[in-house]
Amino acid sequence: MTPTGILETILYADDLNAAENFYSQILGLQVVRSDARQVFFRCGDAMLLIFNPAETKKPVGEGARFPVPPHGTSGPGHVCFRANGAEITEWKSHLEANDVTIESDFIWPSGGRSIYFRDPAGNSLEFAEPNIWGLS
């Protein structure tokens, strides 16, 4: 058996209000749920979750409605969003217009373009063409 795709991706941020503002206002992602522990965003046919690491490392109590094991990390993570070349150009302009610094903009040996930038928590974000991985 092989998984058919990734359903959710998780990044961590101590300041969930700043993360919610950035991902909803700057990146335009739809907020599905938001509370003191986490923010859930819809991203195409997948979910991007931003967790407060101090909260998700705590075990949930016995008999909890959602018995998810504790998890978390410290330090910046990375997510790459899929985009075509024209969209990457538009994203770069949009991000710069919103005072988001583009850390890198280059063409991979496979011919695909990537731009890198950071969210308020310091997570490394990227827009890239799928052909950097041989995908269409």
C-alpha positions as a Python dict, from the first residue, in 0.01 Angstrom:
ca = {
    (1, 'M'): (0, 0, 0),
    (2, 'T'): (105, 358, -65),
    (3, 'P'): (-48, 679, 75),
    (4, 'T'): (-236, 877, -190),
    (5, 'G'): (-139, 1219, -62),
    (6, 'I'): (-75, 1439, 238),
    (7, 'L'): (-388, 1542, 422),
    (8, 'E'): (-240, 1787, 669),
    (9, 'T'): (87, 1965, 733),
    (10, 'I'): (177, 2122, 1066),
    (11, 'L'): (393, 2419, 1155),
    (12, 'Y'): (446, 2560, 1504),
    (13, 'A'): (414, 2919, 1626),
    (14, 'D'): (417, 3067, 1975),
    (15, 'D'): (200, 3362, 1863),
    (16, 'L'): (-110, 3211, 1704),
    (17, 'N'): (-273, 3552, 1651),
    (18, 'A'): (20, 3666, 1435),
    (19, 'A'): (15, 3332, 1250),
    (20, 'E'): (-360, 3351, 1190),
    (21, 'N'): (-330, 3706, 1057),
    (22, 'F'): (-39, 3618, 827),
    (23, 'Y'): (-186, 3301, 678),
    (24, 'S'): (-538, 3441, 639),
    (25, 'Q'): (-462, 3802, 542),
    (26, 'I'): (-134, 3769, 350),
    (27, 'L'): (-167, 3418, 204),
    (28, 'G'): (-548, 3423, 183),
    (29, 'L'): (-604, 3084, 346),
    (30, 'Q'): (-947, 3014, 491),
    (31, 'V'): (-956, 2971, 870),
    (32, 'V'): (-1147, 2655, 961),
    (33, 'R'): (-1089, 2667, 1336),
    (34, 'S'): (-894, 2887, 1575),
    (35, 'D'): (-836, 2867, 1950),
    (36, 'A'): (-554, 2909, 2205),
    (37, 'R'): (-400, 2573, 2103),
    (38, 'Q'): (-411, 2583, 1722),
    (39, 'V'): (-531, 2740, 1398),
    (40, 'F'): (-657, 2525, 1111),
    (41, 'F'): (-648, 2651, 751),
    (42, 'R'): (-786, 2500, 432),
    (43, 'C'): (-525, 2494, 155),
    (44, 'G'): (-662, 2346, -166),
    (45, 'D'): (-758, 1986, -92),
    (46, 'A'): (-537, 1970, 220),
    (47, 'M'): (-509, 2135, 559),
    (48, 'L'): (-234, 2352, 705),
    (49, 'L'): (-235, 2346, 1085),
    (50, 'I'): (-45, 2592, 1302),
    (51, 'F'): (2, 2465, 1656),
    (52, 'N'): (121, 2637, 1970),
    (53, 'P'): (406, 2400, 2065),
    (54, 'A'): (368, 2468, 2439),
    (55, 'E'): (7, 2347, 2421),
    (56, 'T'): (38, 2049, 2185),
    (57, 'K'): (323, 1897, 2387),
    (58, 'K'): (83, 1858, 2681),
    (59, 'P'): (-88, 1520, 2701),
    (60, 'V'): (-466, 1530, 2673),
    (61, 'G'): (-656, 1399, 2973),
    (62, 'E'): (-792, 1048, 3000),
    (63, 'G'): (-1126, 1017, 2823),
    (64, 'A'): (-1058, 1325, 2609),
    (65, 'R'): (-1290, 1371, 2314),
    (66, 'F'): (-992, 1365, 2074),
    (67, 'P'): (-716, 1147, 2225),
    (68, 'V'): (-435, 1282, 2007),
    (69, 'P'): (-89, 1196, 2145),
    (70, 'P'): (128, 1494, 2245),
    (71, 'H'): (357, 1623, 1974),
    (72, 'G'): (551, 1933, 1884),
    (73, 'T'): (887, 2071, 1797),
    (74, 'S'): (1094, 2381, 1841),
    (75, 'G'): (1267, 2586, 1577),
    (76, 'P'): (1154, 2681, 1230),
    (77, 'G'): (979, 2434, 1002),
    (78, 'H'): (924, 2443, 628),
    (79, 'V'): (628, 2420, 392),
    (80, 'C'): (633, 2453, 15),
    (81, 'F'): (316, 2567, -162),
    (82, 'R'): (254, 2459, -521),
    (83, 'A'): (241, 2738, -782),
    (84, 'N'): (312, 2782, -1151),
    (85, 'G'): (566, 3033, -1283),
    (86, 'A'): (315, 3314, -1339),
    (87, 'E'): (165, 3261, -993),
    (88, 'I'): (511, 3275, -834),
    (89, 'T'): (571, 3612, -999),
    (90, 'E'): (236, 3736, -865),
    (91, 'W'): (305, 3595, -517),
    (92, 'K'): (645, 3764, -508),
    (93, 'S'): (488, 4103, -587),
    (94, 'H'): (206, 4046, -338),
    (95, 'L'): (441, 3941, -59),
    (96, 'E'): (678, 4232, -117),
    (97, 'A'): (381, 4473, -123),
    (98, 'N'): (293, 4337, 223),
    (99, 'D'): (648, 4388, 357),
    (100, 'V'): (738, 4019, 344),
    (101, 'T'): (1105, 3976, 254),
    (102, 'I'): (1186, 3730, -24),
    (103, 'E'): (1497, 3545, 98),
    (104, 'S'): (1567, 3360, -225),
    (105, 'D'): (1433, 3347, -582),
    (106, 'F'): (1595, 3101, -819),
    (107, 'I'): (1555, 2838, -1089),
    (108, 'W'): (1633, 2475, -998),
    (109, 'P'): (1841, 2254, -1233),
    (110, 'S'): (1512, 2083, -1330),
    (111, 'G'): (1385, 2419, -1456),
    (112, 'G'): (1133, 2495, -1182),
    (113, 'R'): (1135, 2823, -991),
    (114, 'S'): (1116, 2871, -614),
    (115, 'I'): (1080, 3172, -387),
    (116, 'Y'): (1147, 3151, -13),
    (117, 'F'): (1018, 3375, 267),
    (118, 'R'): (928, 3349, 637),
    (119, 'D'): (614, 3366, 845),
    (120, 'P'): (602, 3568, 1171),
    (121, 'A'): (720, 3261, 1369),
    (122, 'G'): (1029, 3222, 1149),
    (123, 'N'): (904, 2917, 958),
    (124, 'S'): (1054, 2892, 610),
    (125, 'L'): (785, 2907, 341),
    (126, 'E'): (825, 2846, -29),
    (127, 'F'): (626, 2873, -348),
    (128, 'A'): (761, 2637, -613),
    (129, 'E'): (672, 2485, -944),
    (130, 'P'): (589, 2114, -914),
    (131, 'N'): (845, 2017, -1177),
    (132, 'I'): (1123, 2068, -920),
    (133, 'W'): (1014, 1718, -809),
    (134, 'G'): (924, 1588, -1154),
    (135, 'L'): (553, 1647, -1089),
    (136, 'S'): (306, 1819, -1316),
}
